């Protein structure tokens, strides 16, 4: 009996010690978050009356974009919140307009049980719709502007949308037979000329009376997966638990309060949405353009003295493809951060970009489901171009084998991650594989000798050719170093003799000449025999979706992999 009491006492002591340690860890993490936010200027002393107003805003809106813009309207009401082709809106103006828009949507029959779909390019109307829905507690489905009409119809039906906010340019597609529910309520966000249809501006201008919920339900943002290998799926994004996620990103990417961010990545995509959410947390001015054009992007950096750019890698490629005389007139010295994500960053592209623009490039590796996994800073990319970098603080990363055991550094395995913003599941009710609280990203990778993550490709990208495991990314990186090559994509195709083989699709720089045999000969010294592409096809451009990702199925649709020469 005495032995049992001593054992029970030791168990209680261990449990108490573990609880105390966990409490100390939480306190330490909170203090570090506060210190980091203060260092970056996000948290700073303010007048007591403003502090009280901010507390009331927090109690009303919770941790949502609505709160971010309400706080910014209190702290710096005259600072531009959004600058697009139609001018600038201050934080105070945007806060007031979104309250009126929320009232207009409510008068149109929208309740917290409704769901609003948004099919818009980057402009103030998209931002205002997201913020207004946050003030109503309405879920928002962000549709990819690259979807075909049939896909739009499918998504609208699956997500049970009650209202669609869209730009006028997409209404023709929606008017096609069977492209959408004819009874679906539609409101135009961006219009050209006059229209008799309902618009956001009409809802804002006609809303004066009425009240909003004092504490609306937490609105959810639903983002579609890229759909490069099938029908896009709706993924429920979680609400940030506080300012911790912003601090986590800033621990590896030194964003500051009041940044001027040229947000070129589409907001409907996880990467663009992350930039939008970060911007609202730090009181950033968002510079938006509906369509990306490389020279106009450089002009926008110069004109608005942008300090950060959020882009997908193909946008960086298009900027570098500009002739030197086209880039030279623009002063981009204000840029401190150029953040790239949304698809794999080719190693050669990272090297060339930093050679031209300096050490400002950050490679953000994440996914719709996992949010962030790791971030490579300029030093990482200088030492190991193309690396995904290291996980930020508070993020756990493991490389596991098929049985779930952790592999040794240098070995390739499946990437699993844990952080504060893992997705809540697909709207269909499905999820992704989870092991010990860690989510599968669906990618393969390894940890190098310096502790950096190297992503070698999607799990379903790996092929087995003649009994060898082959990763297309290694072959892509090798071909991309050839000076005649502008872009390259490598995929696996069926092979009657070897099971599968690699096929390369190459876009040459303007005026360059290259043939398939020369491509193979010049990469042969850097690749094992089984990683050499059996087929090389030359294309005018790679087929990409609206977020810049190459669509493998369209590669095979556009060109049979033959020994074509150019």
mmCIF file of N, CA and C in Angstrom, residues 31 39 66 71 78 176 229-230 247 305 324 343 367 372 422 441 456 473:
data_model
loop_
_atom_site.group_PDB
_atom_site.id
_atom_site.type_symbol
_atom_site.label_atom_id
_atom_site.label_comp_id
_atom_site.label_asym_id
_atom_site.label_seq_id
_atom_site.Cartn_x
_atom_site.Cartn_y
_atom_site.Cartn_z
ATOM 1 N N UNK A 31 5.491 35.684 -24.919
ATOM 2 C CA UNK A 31 6.408 36.817 -24.747
ATOM 3 C C UNK A 31 7.267 37.013 -25.996
ATOM 4 N N UNK A 39 9.132 44.522 -32.193
ATOM 5 C CA UNK A 39 10.334 44.809 -32.968
ATOM 6 C C UNK A 39 9.990 45.214 -34.394
ATOM 7 N N UNK A 66 -11.774 41.561 -40.858
ATOM 8 C CA UNK A 66 -12.586 42.702 -40.431
ATOM 9 C C UNK A 66 -11.926 43.408 -39.254
ATOM 10 N N UNK A 71 -8.925 47.877 -36.849
ATOM 11 C CA UNK A 71 -7.810 48.358 -36.030
ATOM 12 C C UNK A 71 -6.985 49.384 -36.804
ATOM 13 N N UNK A 78 -5.924 57.502 -42.245
ATOM 14 C CA UNK A 78 -5.671 58.110 -43.554
ATOM 15 C C UNK A 78 -4.685 57.331 -44.411
ATOM 16 N N UNK A 176 -23.546 31.181 -70.429
ATOM 17 C CA UNK A 176 -23.608 30.062 -71.357
ATOM 18 C C UNK A 176 -24.541 28.979 -70.817
ATOM 19 N N UNK A 229 -4.498 18.149 -61.128
ATOM 20 C CA UNK A 229 -4.626 16.716 -61.431
ATOM 21 C C UNK A 229 -6.066 16.243 -61.319
ATOM 22 N N UNK A 230 -7.034 17.141 -61.264
ATOM 23 C CA UNK A 230 -8.429 16.736 -61.162
ATOM 24 C C UNK A 230 -9.313 17.922 -60.843
ATOM 25 N N UNK A 247 3.250 36.426 -36.500
ATOM 26 C CA UNK A 247 4.581 36.480 -35.885
ATOM 27 C C UNK A 247 5.434 35.309 -36.348
ATOM 28 N N UNK A 305 6.580 52.946 -54.356
ATOM 29 C CA UNK A 305 7.692 52.637 -53.449
ATOM 30 C C UNK A 305 7.384 51.380 -52.640
ATOM 31 N N UNK A 324 17.020 43.745 -70.771
ATOM 32 C CA UNK A 324 17.642 44.628 -69.800
ATOM 33 C C UNK A 324 17.195 46.077 -69.985
ATOM 34 N N UNK A 343 4.097 27.477 -56.336
ATOM 35 C CA UNK A 343 4.629 26.354 -57.111
ATOM 36 C C UNK A 343 6.127 26.286 -56.810
ATOM 37 N N UNK A 367 1.083 24.859 -48.542
ATOM 38 C CA UNK A 367 0.026 24.300 -49.383
ATOM 39 C C UNK A 367 -1.311 24.797 -48.878
ATOM 40 N N UNK A 372 1.710 26.958 -43.996
ATOM 41 C CA UNK A 372 3.148 27.047 -44.217
ATOM 42 C C UNK A 372 3.852 25.791 -43.715
ATOM 43 N N UNK A 422 -3.229 24.456 -39.759
ATOM 44 C CA UNK A 422 -3.590 23.344 -40.634
ATOM 45 C C UNK A 422 -5.068 23.450 -40.996
ATOM 46 N N UNK A 441 1.844 16.664 -46.530
ATOM 47 C CA UNK A 441 1.746 17.697 -47.557
ATOM 48 C C UNK A 441 1.521 17.104 -48.939
ATOM 49 N N UNK A 456 11.610 17.395 -53.370
ATOM 50 C CA UNK A 456 11.984 16.746 -54.634
ATOM 51 C C UNK A 456 10.791 16.530 -55.551
ATOM 52 N N UNK A 473 11.866 16.609 -60.668
ATOM 53 C CA UNK A 473 12.410 17.928 -60.337
ATOM 54 C C UNK A 473 13.922 17.994 -60.552
#
